[in-house]
CSV table of N, CA and C in Angstrom, one decimal:
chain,number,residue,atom,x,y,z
P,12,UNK,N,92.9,-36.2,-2.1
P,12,UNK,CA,91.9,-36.6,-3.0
P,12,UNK,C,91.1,-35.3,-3.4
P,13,UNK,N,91.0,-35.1,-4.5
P,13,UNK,CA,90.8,-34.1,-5.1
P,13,UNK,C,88.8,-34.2,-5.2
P,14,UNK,N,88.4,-33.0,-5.0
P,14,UNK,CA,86.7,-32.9,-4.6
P,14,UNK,C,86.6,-32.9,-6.0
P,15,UNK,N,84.9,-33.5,-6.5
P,15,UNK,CA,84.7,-33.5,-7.8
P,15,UNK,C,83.8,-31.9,-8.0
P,16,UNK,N,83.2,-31.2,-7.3
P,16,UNK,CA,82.2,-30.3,-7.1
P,16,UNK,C,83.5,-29.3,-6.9
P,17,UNK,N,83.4,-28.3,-7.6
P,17,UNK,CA,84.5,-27.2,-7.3
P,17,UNK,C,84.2,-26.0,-6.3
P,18,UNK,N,82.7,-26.1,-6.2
P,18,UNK,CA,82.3,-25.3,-5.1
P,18,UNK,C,82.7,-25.8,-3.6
P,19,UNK,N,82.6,-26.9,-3.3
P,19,UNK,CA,83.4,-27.8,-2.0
P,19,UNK,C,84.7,-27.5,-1.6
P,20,UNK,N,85.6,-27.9,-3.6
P,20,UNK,CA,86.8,-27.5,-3.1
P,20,UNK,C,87.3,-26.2,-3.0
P,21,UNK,N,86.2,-25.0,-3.2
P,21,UNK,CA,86.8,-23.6,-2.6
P,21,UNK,C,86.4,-23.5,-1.6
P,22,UNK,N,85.5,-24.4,-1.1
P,22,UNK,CA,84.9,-23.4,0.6
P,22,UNK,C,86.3,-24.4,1.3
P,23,UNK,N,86.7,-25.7,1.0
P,23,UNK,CA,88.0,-26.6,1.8
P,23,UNK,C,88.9,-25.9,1.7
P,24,UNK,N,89.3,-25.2,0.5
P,24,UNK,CA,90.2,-24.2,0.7
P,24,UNK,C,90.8,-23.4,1.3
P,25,UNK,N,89.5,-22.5,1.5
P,25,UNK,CA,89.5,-21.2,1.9
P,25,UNK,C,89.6,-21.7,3.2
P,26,UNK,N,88.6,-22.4,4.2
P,26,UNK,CA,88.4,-22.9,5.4
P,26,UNK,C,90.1,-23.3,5.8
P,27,UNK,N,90.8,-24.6,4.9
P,27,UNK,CA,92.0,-24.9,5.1
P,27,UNK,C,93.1,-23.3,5.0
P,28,UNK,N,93.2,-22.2,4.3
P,28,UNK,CA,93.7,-20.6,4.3
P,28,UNK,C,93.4,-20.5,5.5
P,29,UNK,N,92.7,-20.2,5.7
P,29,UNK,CA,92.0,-19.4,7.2
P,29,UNK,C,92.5,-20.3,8.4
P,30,UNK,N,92.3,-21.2,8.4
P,30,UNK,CA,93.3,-22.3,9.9
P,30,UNK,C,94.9,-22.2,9.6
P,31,UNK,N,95.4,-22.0,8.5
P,31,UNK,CA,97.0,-22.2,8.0
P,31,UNK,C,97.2,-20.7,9.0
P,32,UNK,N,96.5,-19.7,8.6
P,32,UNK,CA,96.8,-18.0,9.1
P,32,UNK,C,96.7,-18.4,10.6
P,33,UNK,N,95.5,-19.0,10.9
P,33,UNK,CA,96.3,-19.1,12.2
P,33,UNK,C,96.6,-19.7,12.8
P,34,UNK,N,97.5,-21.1,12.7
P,34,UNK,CA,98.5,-21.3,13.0
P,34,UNK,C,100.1,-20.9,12.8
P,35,UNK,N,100.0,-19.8,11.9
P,35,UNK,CA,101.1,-19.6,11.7
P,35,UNK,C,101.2,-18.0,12.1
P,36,UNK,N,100.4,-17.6,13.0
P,36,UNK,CA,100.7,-16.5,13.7
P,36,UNK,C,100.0,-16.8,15.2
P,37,UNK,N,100.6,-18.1,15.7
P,37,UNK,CA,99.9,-18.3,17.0
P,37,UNK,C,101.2,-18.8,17.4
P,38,UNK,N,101.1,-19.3,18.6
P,38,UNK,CA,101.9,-20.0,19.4
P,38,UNK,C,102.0,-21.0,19.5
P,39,UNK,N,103.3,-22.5,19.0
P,39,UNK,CA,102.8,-23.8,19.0
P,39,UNK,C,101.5,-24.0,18.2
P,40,UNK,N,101.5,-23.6,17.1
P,40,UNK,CA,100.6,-23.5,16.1
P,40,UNK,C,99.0,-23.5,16.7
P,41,UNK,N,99.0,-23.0,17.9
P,41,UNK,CA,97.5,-23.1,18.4
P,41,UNK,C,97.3,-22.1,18.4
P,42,UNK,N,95.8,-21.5,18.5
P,42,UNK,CA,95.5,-20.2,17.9
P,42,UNK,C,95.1,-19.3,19.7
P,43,UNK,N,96.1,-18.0,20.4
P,43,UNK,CA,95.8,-18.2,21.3
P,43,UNK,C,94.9,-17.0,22.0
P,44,UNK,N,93.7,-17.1,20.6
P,44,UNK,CA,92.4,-17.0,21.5
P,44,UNK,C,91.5,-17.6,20.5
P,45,UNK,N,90.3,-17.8,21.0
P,45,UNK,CA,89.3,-18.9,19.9
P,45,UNK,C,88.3,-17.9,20.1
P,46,UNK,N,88.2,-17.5,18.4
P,46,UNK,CA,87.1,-16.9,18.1
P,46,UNK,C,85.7,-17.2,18.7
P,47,UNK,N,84.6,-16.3,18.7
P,47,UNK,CA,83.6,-16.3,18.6
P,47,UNK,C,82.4,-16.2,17.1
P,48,UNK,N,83.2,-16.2,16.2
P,48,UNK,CA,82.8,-15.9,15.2
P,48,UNK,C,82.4,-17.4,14.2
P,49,UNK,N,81.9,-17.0,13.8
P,49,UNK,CA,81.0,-18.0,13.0
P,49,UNK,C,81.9,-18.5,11.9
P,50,UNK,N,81.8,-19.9,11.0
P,50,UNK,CA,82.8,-19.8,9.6
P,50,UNK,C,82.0,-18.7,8.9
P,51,UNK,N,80.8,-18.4,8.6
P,51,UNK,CA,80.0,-17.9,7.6
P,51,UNK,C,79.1,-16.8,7.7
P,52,UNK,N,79.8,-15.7,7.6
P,52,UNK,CA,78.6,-14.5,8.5
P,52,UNK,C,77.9,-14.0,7.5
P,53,UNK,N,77.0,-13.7,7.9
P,53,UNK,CA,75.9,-12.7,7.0
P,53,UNK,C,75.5,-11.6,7.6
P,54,UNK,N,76.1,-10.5,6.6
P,54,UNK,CA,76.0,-9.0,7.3
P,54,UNK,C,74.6,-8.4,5.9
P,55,UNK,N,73.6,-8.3,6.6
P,55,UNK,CA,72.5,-7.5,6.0
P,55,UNK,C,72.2,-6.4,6.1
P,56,UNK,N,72.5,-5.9,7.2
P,56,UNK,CA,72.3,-4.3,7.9
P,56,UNK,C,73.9,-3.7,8.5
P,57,UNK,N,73.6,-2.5,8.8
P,57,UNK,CA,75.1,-1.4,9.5
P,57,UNK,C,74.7,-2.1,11.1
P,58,UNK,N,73.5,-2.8,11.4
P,58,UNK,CA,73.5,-3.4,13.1
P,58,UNK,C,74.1,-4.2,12.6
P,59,UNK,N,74.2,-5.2,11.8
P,59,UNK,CA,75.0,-6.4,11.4
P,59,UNK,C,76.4,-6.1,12.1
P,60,UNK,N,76.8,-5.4,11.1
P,60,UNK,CA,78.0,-5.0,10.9
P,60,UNK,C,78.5,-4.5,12.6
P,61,UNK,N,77.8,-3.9,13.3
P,61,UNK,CA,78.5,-3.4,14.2
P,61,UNK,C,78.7,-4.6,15.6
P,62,UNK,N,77.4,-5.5,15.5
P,62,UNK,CA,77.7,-6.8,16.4
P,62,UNK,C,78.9,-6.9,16.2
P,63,UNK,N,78.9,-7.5,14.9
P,63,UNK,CA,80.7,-8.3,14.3
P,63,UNK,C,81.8,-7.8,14.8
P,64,UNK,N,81.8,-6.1,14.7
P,64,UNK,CA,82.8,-5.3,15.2
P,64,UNK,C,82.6,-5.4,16.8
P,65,UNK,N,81.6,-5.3,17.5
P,65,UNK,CA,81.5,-5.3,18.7
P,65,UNK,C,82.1,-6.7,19.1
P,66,UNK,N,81.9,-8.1,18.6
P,66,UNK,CA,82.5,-9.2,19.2
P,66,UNK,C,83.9,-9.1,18.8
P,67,UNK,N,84.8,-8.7,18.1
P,67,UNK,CA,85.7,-8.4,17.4
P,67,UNK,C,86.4,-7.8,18.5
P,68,UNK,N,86.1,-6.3,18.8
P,68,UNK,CA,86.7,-5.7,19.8
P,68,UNK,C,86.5,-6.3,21.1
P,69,UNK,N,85.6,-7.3,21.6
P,69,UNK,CA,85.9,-8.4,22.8
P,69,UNK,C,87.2,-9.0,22.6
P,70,UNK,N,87.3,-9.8,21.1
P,70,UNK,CA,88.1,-10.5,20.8
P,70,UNK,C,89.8,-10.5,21.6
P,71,UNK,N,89.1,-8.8,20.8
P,71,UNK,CA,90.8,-8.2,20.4
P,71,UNK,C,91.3,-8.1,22.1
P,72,UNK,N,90.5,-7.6,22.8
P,72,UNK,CA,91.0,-7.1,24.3
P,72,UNK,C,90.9,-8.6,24.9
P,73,UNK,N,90.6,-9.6,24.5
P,73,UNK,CA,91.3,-11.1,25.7
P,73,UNK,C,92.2,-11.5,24.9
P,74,UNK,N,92.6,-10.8,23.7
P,74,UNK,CA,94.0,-11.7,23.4
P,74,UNK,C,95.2,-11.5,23.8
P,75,UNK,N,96.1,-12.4,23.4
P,75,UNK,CA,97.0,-12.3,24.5
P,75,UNK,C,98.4,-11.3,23.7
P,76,UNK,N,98.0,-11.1,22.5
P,76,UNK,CA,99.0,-10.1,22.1
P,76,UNK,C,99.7,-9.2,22.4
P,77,UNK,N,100.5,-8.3,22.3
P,77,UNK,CA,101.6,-7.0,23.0
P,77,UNK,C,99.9,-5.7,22.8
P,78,UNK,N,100.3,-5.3,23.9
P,78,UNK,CA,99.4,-3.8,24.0
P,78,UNK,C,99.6,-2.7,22.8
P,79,UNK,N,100.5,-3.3,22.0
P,79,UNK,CA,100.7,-2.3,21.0
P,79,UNK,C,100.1,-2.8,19.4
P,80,UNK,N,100.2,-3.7,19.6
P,80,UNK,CA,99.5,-5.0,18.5
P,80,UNK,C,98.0,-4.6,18.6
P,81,UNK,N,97.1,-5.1,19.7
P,81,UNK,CA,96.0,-4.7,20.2
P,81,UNK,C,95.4,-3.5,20.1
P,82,UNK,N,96.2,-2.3,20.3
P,82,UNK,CA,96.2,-0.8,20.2
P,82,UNK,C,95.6,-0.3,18.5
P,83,UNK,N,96.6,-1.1,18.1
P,83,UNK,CA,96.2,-1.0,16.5
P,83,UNK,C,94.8,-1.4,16.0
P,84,UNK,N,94.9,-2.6,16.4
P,84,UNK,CA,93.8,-3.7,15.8
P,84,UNK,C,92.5,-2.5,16.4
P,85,UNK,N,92.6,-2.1,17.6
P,85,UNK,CA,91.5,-1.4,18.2
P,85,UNK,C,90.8,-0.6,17.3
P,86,UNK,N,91.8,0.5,16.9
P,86,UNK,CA,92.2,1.8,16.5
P,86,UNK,C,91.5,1.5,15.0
P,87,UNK,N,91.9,0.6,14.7
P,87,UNK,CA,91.0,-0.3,13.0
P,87,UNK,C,90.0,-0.2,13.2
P,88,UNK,N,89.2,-1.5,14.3
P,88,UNK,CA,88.2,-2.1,14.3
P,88,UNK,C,87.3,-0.7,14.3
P,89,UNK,N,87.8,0.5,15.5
P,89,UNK,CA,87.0,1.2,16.0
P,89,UNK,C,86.4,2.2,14.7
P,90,UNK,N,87.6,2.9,14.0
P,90,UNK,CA,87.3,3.6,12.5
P,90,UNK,C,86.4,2.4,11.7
P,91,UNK,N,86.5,1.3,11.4
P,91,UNK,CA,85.4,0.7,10.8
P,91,UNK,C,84.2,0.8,11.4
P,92,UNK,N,84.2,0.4,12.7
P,92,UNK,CA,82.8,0.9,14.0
P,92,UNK,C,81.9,2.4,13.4
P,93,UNK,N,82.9,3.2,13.7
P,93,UNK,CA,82.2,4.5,13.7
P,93,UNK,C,81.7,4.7,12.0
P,94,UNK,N,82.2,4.3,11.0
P,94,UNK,CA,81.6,4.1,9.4
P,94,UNK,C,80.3,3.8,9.8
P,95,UNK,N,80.6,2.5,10.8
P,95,UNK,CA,79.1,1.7,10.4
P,95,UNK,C,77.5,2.4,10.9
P,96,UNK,N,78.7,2.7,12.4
P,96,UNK,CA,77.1,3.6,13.1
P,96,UNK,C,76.9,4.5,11.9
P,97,UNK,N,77.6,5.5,11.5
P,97,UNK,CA,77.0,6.4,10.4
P,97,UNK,C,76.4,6.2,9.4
P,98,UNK,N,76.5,4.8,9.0
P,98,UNK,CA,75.7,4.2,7.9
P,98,UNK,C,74.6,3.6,8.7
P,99,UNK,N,74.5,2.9,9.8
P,99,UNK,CA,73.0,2.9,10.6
P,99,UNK,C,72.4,4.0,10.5
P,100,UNK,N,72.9,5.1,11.5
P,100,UNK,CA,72.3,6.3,11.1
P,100,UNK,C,71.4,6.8,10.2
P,101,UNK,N,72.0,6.5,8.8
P,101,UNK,CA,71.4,6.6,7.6
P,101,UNK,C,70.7,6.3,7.1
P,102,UNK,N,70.8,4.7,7.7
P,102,UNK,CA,69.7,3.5,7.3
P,102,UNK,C,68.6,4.3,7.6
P,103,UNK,N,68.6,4.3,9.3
P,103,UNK,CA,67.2,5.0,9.4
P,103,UNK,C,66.3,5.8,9.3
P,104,UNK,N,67.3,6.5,8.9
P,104,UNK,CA,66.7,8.3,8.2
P,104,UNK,C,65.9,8.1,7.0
P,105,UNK,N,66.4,6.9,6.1
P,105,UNK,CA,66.1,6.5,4.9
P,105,UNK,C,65.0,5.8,5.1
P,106,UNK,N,65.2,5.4,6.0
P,106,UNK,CA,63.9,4.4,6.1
P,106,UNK,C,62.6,5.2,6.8
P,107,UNK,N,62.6,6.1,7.5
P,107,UNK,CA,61.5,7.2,8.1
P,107,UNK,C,60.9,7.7,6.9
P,108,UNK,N,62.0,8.3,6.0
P,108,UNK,CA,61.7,9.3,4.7
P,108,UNK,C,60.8,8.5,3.6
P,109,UNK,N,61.2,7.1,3.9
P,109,UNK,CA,60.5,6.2,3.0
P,109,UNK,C,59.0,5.8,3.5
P,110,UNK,N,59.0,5.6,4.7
P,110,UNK,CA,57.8,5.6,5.1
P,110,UNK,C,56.6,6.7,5.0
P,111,UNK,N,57.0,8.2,5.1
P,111,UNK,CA,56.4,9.4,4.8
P,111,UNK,C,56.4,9.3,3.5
P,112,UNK,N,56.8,9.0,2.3
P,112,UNK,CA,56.9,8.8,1.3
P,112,UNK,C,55.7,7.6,0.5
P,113,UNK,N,55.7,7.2,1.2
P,113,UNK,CA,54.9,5.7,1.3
P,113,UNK,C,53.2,6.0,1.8
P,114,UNK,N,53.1,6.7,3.1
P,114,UNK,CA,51.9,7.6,3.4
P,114,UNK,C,51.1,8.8,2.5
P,115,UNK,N,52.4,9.6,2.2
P,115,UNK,CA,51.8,10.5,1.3
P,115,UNK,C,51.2,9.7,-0.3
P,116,UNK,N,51.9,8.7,-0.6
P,116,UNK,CA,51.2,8.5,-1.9
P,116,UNK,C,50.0,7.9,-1.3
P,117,UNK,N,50.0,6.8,-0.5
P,117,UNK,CA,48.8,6.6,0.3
P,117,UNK,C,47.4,7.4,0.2
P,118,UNK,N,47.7,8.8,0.9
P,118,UNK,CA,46.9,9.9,0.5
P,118,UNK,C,47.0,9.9,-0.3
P,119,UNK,N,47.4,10.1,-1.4
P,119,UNK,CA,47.2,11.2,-2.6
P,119,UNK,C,48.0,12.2,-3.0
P,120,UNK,N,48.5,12.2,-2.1
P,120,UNK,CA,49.8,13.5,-2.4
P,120,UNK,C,50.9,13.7,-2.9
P,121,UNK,N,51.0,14.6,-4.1
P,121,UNK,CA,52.1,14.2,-4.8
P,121,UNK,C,53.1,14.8,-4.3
């Protein structure tokens, strides 16, 4: 039965995509480790981002895949990891500079 709202039938979609992938790289079409992840994440900040990676790399180390599968997935997650700390980093540099910035007009100072 076809949805009348097309916004419904893409989130059914995509939700129905996303279960197809993993049944079709699981075992007996079950998925053989169950995420912790949410359907719908919202990343606002580089801490965002590094939770996700942080439960991610849990993920990856209880599943039951070959040590060389895992090895990889690690080796990803971790290069994405270390982007993010350095854009944290950033964040907050930016955000100090902005605050001094914010003071000085305060004063007066141009």
């Amino acid at each position: 039965m076809p949805y009348k709202d097309k916004a419904k039938h893409r989130e059914y979609a995509r939700e129905w995509a996303r279960q197809k992938k993993v049944q079709v790289g699981s075992k007996d079409g079950k998925a053989s480790v169950t995420s912790r992840f949410p359907n719908s994440i919202r990343l606002k900040t580089a801490e965002d981002v590094l939770d996700l990676l942080r439960q991610a790399i849990y993920d990856v180390q209880a599943s039951d895949a070959d040590a060389l599968q895992r090895a990889r997935c690690l080796a990803y997650v971790a290069s994405t990891a270390l982007r993010a700390v350095e854009v944290a980093d950033l964040e907050g540099r930016v955000e100090a500079l902005e605050k001094q910035v914010k003071a000085a007009v305060m004063r007066g100072v141009s």
